[in-house]
mmCIF file of N, CA, C and O in Angstrom:
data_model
loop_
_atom_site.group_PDB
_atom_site.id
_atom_site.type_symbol
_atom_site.label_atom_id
_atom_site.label_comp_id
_atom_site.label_asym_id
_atom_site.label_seq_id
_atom_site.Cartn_x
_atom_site.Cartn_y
_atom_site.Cartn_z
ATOM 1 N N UNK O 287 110.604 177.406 163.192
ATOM 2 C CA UNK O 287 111.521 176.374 163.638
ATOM 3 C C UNK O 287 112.591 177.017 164.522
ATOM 4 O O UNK O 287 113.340 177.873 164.050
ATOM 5 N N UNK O 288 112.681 176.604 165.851
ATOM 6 C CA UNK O 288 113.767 176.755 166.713
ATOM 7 C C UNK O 288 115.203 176.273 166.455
ATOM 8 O O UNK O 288 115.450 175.122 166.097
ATOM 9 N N UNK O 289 116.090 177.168 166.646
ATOM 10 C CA UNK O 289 117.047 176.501 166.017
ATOM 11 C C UNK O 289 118.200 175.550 166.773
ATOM 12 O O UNK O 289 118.364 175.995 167.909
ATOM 13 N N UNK O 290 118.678 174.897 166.630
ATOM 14 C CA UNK O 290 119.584 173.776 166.949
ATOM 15 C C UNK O 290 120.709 174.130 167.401
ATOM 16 O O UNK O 290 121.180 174.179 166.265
ATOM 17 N N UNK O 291 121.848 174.517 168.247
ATOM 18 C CA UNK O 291 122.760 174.910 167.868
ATOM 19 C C UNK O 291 123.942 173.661 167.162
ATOM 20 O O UNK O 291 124.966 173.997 166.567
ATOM 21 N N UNK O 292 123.577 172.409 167.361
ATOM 22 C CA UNK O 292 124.532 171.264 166.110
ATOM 23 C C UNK O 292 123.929 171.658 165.256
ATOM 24 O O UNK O 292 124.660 172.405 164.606
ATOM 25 N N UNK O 293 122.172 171.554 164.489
ATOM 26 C CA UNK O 293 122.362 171.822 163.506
ATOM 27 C C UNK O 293 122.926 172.898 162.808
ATOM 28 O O UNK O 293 123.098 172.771 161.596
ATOM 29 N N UNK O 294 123.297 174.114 163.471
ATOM 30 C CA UNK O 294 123.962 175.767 162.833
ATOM 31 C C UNK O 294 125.594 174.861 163.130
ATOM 32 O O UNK O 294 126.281 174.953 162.114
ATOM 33 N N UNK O 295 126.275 174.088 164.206
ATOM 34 C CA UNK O 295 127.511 174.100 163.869
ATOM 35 C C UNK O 295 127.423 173.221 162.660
ATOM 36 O O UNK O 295 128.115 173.674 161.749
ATOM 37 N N UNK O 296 126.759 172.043 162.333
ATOM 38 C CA UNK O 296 126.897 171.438 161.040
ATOM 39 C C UNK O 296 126.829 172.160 159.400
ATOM 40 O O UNK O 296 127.208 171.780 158.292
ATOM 41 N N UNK O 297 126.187 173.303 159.886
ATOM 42 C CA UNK O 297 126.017 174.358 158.537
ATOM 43 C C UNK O 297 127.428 174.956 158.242
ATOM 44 O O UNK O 297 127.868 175.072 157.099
ATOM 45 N N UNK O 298 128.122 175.338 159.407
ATOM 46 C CA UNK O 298 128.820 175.765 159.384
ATOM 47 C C UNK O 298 130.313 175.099 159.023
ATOM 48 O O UNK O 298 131.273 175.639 158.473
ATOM 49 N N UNK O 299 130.206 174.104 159.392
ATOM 50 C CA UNK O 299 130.894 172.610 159.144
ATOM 51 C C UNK O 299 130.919 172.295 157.744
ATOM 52 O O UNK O 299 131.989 171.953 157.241
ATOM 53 N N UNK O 300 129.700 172.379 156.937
ATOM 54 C CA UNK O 300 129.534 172.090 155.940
ATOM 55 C C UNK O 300 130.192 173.171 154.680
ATOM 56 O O UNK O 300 130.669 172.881 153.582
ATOM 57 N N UNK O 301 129.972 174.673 155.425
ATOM 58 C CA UNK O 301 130.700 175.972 154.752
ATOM 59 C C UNK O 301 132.113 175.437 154.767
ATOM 60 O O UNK O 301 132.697 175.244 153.701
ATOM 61 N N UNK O 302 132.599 175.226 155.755
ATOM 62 C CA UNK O 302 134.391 174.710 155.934
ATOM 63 C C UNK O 302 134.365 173.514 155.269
ATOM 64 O O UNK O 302 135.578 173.361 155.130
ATOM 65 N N UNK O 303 133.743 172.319 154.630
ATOM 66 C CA UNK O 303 134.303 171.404 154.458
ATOM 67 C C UNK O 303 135.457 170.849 155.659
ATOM 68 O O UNK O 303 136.626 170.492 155.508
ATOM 69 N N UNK O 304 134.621 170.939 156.874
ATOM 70 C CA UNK O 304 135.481 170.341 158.067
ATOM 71 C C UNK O 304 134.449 169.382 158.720
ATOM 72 O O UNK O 304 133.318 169.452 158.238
ATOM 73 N N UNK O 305 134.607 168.657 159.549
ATOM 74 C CA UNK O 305 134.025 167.653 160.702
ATOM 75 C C UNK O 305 133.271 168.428 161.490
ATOM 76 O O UNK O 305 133.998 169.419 161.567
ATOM 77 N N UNK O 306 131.941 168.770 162.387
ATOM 78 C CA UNK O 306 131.452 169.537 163.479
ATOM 79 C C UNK O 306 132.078 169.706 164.472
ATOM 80 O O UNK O 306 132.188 170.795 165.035
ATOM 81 N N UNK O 307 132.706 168.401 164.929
ATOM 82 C CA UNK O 307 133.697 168.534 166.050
ATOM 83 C C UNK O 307 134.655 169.634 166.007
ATOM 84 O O UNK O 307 135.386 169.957 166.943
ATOM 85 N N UNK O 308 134.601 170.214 164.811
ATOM 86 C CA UNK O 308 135.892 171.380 164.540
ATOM 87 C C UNK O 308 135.206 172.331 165.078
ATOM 88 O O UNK O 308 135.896 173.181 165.642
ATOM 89 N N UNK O 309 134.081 172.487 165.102
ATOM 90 C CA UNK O 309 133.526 173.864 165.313
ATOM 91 C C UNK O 309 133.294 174.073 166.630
ATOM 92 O O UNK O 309 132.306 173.528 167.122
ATOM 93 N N UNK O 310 134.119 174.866 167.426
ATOM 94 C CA UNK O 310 133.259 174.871 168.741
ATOM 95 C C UNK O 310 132.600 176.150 169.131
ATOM 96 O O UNK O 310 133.072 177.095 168.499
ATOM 97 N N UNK O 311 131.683 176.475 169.948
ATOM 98 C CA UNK O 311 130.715 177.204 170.261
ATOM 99 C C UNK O 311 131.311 178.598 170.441
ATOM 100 O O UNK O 311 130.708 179.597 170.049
ATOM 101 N N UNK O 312 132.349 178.646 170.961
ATOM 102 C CA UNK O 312 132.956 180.124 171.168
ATOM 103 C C UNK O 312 134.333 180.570 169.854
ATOM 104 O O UNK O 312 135.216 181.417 169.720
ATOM 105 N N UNK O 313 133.760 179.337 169.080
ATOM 106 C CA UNK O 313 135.601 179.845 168.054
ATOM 107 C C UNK O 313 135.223 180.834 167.466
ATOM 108 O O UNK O 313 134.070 180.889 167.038
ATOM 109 N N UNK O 314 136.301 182.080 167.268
ATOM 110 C CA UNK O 314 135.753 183.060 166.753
ATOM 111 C C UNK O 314 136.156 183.058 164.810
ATOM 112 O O UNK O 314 137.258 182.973 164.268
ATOM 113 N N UNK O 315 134.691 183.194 164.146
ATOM 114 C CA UNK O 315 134.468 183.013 163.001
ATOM 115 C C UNK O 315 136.181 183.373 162.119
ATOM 116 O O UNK O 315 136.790 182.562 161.422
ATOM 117 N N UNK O 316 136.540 184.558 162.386
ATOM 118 C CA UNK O 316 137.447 185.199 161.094
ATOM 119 C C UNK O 316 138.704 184.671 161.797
ATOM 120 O O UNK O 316 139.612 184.122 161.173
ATOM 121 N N UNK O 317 138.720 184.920 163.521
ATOM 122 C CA UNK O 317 140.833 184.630 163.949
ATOM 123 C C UNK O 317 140.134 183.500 164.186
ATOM 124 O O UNK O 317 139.137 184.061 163.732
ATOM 125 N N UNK O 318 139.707 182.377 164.490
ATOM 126 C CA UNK O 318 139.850 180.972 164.751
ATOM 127 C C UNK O 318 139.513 180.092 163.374
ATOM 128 O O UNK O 318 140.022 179.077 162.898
ATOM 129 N N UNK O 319 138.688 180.743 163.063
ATOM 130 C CA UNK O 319 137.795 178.936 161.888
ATOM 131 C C UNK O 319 138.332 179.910 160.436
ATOM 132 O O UNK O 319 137.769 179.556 159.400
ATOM 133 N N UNK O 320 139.190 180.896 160.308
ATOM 134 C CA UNK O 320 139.875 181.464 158.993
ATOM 135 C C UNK O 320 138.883 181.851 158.033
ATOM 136 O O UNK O 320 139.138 181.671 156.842
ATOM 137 N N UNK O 321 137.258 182.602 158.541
ATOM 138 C CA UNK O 321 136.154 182.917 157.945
ATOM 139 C C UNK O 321 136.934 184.411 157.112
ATOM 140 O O UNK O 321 137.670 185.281 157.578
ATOM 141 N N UNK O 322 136.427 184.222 155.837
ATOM 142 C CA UNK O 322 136.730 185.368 155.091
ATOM 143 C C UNK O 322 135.135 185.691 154.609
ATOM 144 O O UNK O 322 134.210 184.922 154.871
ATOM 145 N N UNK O 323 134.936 187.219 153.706
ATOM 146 C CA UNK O 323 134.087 187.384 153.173
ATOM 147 C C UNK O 323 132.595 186.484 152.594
ATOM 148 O O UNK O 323 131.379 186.443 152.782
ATOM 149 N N UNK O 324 133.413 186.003 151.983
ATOM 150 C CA UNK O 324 132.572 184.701 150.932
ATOM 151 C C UNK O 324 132.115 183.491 151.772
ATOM 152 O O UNK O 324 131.087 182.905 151.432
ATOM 153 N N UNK O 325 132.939 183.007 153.039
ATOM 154 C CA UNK O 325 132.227 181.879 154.129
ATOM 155 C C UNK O 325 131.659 182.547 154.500
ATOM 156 O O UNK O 325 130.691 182.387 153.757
ATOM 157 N N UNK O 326 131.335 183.441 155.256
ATOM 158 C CA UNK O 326 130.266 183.983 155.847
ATOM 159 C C UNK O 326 129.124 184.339 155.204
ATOM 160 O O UNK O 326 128.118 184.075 155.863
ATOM 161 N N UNK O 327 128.870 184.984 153.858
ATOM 162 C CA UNK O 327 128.360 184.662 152.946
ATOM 163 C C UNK O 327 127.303 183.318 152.905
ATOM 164 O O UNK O 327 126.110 183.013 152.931
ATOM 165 N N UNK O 328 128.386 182.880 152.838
ATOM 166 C CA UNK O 328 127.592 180.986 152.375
ATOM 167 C C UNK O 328 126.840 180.400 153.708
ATOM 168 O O UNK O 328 125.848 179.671 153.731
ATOM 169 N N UNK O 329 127.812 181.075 155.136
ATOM 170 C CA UNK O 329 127.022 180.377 156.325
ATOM 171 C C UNK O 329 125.585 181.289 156.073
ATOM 172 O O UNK O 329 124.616 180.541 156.202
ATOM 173 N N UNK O 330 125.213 182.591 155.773
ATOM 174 C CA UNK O 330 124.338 183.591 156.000
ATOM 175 C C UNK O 330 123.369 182.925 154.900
ATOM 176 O O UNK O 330 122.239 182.832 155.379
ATOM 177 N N UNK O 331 123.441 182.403 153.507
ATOM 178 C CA UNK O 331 123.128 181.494 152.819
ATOM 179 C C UNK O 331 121.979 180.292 153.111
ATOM 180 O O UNK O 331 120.790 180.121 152.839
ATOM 181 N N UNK O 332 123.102 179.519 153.867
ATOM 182 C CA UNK O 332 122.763 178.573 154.220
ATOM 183 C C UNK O 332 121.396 178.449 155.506
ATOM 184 O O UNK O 332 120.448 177.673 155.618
ATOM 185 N N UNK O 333 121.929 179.748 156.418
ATOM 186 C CA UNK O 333 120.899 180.048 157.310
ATOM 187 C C UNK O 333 119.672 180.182 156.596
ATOM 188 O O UNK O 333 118.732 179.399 156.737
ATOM 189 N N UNK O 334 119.671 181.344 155.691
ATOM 190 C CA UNK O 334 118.436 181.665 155.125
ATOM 191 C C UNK O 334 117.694 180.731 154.654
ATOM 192 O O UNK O 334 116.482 180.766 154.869
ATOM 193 N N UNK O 335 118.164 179.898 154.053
ATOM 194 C CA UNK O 335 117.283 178.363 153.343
ATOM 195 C C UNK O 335 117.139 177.499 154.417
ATOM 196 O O UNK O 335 116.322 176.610 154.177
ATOM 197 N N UNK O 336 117.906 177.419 156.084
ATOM 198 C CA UNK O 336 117.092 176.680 156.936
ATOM 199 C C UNK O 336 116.126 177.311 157.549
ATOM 200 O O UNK O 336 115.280 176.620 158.118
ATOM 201 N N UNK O 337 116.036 178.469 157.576
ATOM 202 C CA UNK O 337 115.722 179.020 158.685
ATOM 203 C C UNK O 337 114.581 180.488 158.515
ATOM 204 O O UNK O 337 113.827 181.071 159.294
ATOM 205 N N UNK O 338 114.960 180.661 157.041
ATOM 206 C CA UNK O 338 114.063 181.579 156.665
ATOM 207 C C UNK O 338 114.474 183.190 156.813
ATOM 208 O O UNK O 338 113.816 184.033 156.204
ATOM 209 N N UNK O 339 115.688 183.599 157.724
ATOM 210 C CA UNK O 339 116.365 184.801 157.870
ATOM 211 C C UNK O 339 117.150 185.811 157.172
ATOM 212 O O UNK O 339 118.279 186.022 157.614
ATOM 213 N N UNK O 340 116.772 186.435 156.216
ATOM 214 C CA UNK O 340 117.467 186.926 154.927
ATOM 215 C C UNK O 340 118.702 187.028 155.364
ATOM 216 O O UNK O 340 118.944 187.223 156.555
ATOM 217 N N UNK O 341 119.532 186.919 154.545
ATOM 218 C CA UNK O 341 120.900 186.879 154.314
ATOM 219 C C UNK O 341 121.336 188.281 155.138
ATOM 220 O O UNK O 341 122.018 188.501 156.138
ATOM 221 N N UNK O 342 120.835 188.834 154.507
ATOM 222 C CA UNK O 342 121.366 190.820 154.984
ATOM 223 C C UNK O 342 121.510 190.406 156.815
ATOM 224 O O UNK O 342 122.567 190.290 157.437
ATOM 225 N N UNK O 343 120.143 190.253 157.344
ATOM 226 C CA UNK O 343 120.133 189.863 158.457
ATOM 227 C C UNK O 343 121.233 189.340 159.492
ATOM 228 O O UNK O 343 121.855 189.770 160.463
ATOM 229 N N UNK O 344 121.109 188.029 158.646
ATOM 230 C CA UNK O 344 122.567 187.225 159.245
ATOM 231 C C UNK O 344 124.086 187.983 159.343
ATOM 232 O O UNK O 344 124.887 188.103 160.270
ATOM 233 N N UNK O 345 124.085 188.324 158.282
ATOM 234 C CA UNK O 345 125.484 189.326 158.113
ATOM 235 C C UNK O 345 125.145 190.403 158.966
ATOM 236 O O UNK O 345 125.938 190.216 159.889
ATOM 237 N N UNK O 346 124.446 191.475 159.285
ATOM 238 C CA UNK O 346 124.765 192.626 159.945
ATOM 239 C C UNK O 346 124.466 192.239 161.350
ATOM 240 O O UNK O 346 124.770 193.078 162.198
ATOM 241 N N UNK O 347 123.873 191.016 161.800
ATOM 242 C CA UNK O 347 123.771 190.793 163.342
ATOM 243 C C UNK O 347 124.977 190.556 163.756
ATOM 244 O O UNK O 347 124.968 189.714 164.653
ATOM 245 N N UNK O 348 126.231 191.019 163.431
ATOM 246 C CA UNK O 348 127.588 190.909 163.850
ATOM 247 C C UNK O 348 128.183 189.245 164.685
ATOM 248 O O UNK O 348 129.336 188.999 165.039
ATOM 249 N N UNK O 349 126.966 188.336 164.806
ATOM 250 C CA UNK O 349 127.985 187.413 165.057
ATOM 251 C C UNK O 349 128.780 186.770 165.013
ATOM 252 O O UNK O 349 128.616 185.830 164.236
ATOM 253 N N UNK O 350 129.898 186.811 165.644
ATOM 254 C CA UNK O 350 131.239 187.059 165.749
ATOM 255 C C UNK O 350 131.791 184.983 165.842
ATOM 256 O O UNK O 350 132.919 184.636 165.492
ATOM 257 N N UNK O 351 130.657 183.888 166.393
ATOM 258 C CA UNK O 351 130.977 182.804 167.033
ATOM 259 C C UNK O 351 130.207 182.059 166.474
ATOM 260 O O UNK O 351 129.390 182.726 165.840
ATOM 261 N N UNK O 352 129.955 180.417 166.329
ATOM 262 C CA UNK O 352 128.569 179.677 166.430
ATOM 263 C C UNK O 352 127.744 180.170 167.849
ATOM 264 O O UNK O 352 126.518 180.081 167.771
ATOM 265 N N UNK O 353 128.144 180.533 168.763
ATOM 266 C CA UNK O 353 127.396 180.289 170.406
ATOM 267 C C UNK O 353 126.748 182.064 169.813
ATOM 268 O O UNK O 353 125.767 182.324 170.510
ATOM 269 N N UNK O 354 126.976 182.996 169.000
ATOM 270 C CA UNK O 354 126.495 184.348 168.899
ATOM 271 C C UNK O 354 125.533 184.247 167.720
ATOM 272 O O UNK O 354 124.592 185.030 167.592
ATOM 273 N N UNK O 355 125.817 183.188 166.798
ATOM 274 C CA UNK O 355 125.203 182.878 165.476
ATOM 275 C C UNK O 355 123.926 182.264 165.769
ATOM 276 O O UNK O 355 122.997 182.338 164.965
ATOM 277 N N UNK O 356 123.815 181.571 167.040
ATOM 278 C CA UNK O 356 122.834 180.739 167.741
ATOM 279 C C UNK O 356 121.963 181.597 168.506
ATOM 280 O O UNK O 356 120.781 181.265 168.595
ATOM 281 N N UNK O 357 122.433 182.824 169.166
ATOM 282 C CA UNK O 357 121.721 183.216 169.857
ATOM 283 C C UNK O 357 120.740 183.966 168.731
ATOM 284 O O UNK O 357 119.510 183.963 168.679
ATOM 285 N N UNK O 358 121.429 184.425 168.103
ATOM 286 C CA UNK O 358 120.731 185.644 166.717
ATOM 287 C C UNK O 358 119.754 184.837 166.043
ATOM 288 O O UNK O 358 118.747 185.478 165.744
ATOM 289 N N UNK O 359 119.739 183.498 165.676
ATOM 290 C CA UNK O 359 118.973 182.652 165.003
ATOM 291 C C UNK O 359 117.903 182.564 166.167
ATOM 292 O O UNK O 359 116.776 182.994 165.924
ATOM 293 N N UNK O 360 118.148 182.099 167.264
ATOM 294 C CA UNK O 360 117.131 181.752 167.926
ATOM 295 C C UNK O 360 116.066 183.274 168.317
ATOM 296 O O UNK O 360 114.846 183.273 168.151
ATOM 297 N N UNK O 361 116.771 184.338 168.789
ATOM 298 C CA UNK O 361 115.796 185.351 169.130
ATOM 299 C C UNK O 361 115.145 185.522 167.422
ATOM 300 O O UNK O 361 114.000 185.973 167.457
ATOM 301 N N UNK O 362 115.528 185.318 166.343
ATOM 302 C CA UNK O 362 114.746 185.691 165.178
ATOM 303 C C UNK O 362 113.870 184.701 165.237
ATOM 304 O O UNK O 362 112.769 185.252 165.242
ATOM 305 N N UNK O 363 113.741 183.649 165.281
ATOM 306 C CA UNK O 363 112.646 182.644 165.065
ATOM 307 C C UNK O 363 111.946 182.333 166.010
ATOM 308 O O UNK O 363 110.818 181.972 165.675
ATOM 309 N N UNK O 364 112.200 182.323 167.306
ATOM 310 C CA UNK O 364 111.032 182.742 168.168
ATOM 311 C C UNK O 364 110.431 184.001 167.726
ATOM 312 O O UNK O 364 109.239 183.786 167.512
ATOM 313 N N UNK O 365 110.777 185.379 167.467
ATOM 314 C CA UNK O 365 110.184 186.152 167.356
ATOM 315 C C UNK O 365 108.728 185.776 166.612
ATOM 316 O O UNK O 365 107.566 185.922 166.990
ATOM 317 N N UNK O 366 109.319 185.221 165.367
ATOM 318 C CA UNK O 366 108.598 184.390 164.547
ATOM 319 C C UNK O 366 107.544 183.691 164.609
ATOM 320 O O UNK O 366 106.521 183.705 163.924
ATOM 321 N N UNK O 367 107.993 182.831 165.827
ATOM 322 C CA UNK O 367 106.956 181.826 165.666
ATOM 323 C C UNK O 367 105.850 182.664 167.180
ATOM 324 O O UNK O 367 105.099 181.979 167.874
ATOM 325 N N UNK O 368 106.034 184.199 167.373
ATOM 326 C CA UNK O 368 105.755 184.217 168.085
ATOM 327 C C UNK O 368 104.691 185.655 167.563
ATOM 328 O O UNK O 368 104.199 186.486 168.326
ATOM 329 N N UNK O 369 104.572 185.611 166.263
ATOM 330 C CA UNK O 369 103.912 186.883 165.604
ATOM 331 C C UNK O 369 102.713 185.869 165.529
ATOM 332 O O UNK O 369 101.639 186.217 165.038
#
């Protein structure tokens, strides 16, 4: 599955208990949207059960944004759907 980038801001939306509209493509996770340890966590979580990308994964691909979280999701699952 290719990934969405609304559906990753709605995941992420859903980690904040905020609206999607909050999330925009370049906010940066920790100084803009107030991501600590444990949200990122839960977004890396949440990825893994849409998307199939172990957790470890998500966390050490350093993305920093939704628009960096999107790119990392998408080159993993094409890879994927491309084995």
């Amino acid at each position: 599955m290719i990934a969405n980038i609304d559906d990753l801001r709605a995941q992420i939306a859903g980690a904040l208990e905020v609206e999607p509209e909050e999330v925009a493509d370049e906010a940066h996770f920790t100084e803009e949207l107030d991501f600590d340890s444990l949200m990122l966590l839960e977004v890396a979580t949440r990825v893994e059960k849409k998307y199939g990308i172990p957790v470890d994964d998500v966390l050490v691909s350093g993305a920093q944004s939704l628009a960096e979280l999107h790119a990392f999701v998408v080159s993993k699952t094409a890879d994927e759907s491309a084995a």
